[in-house]
Phi, psi and omega in degrees: 000323179297319180296318179298320179295322183289316187268339180077189184291331184261002182279170179242135178244127177246128179253127180233149177284139181251150177274349180253190179257154177103173180241134183234147178234123179236116181260127180246122178278147176087209183252150179220135181247143180271009181251160178270194180273143176294323181223141177295344179289348178283340182287129178260342178231095184296333180291316180267350183055052177231159175245104177264116182243135177256125180052054180286153171276138181235127180251123176250132178232156182255017177210169179287133176268106184276332181218142180300330181303333180295329184249002180304316179303323179289316181295327180291339181280344182254000000 
């Protein structure tokens, strides 16, 4: 119930098994991905292993991009 109150109707709750005793609640603001980096060169803070980007461009597509050549015209404009 505490988790539902924290994240609201549009939030995501992940339940994981713990090796210890007790119940823990960790709230993460923003988006979180379960995948790693395609390249270690994407990491901007090697100590924390995170990529902090300021004002990044984001490309959304409604189909699978099979080859980079498909999106090169869009990338050349930015």
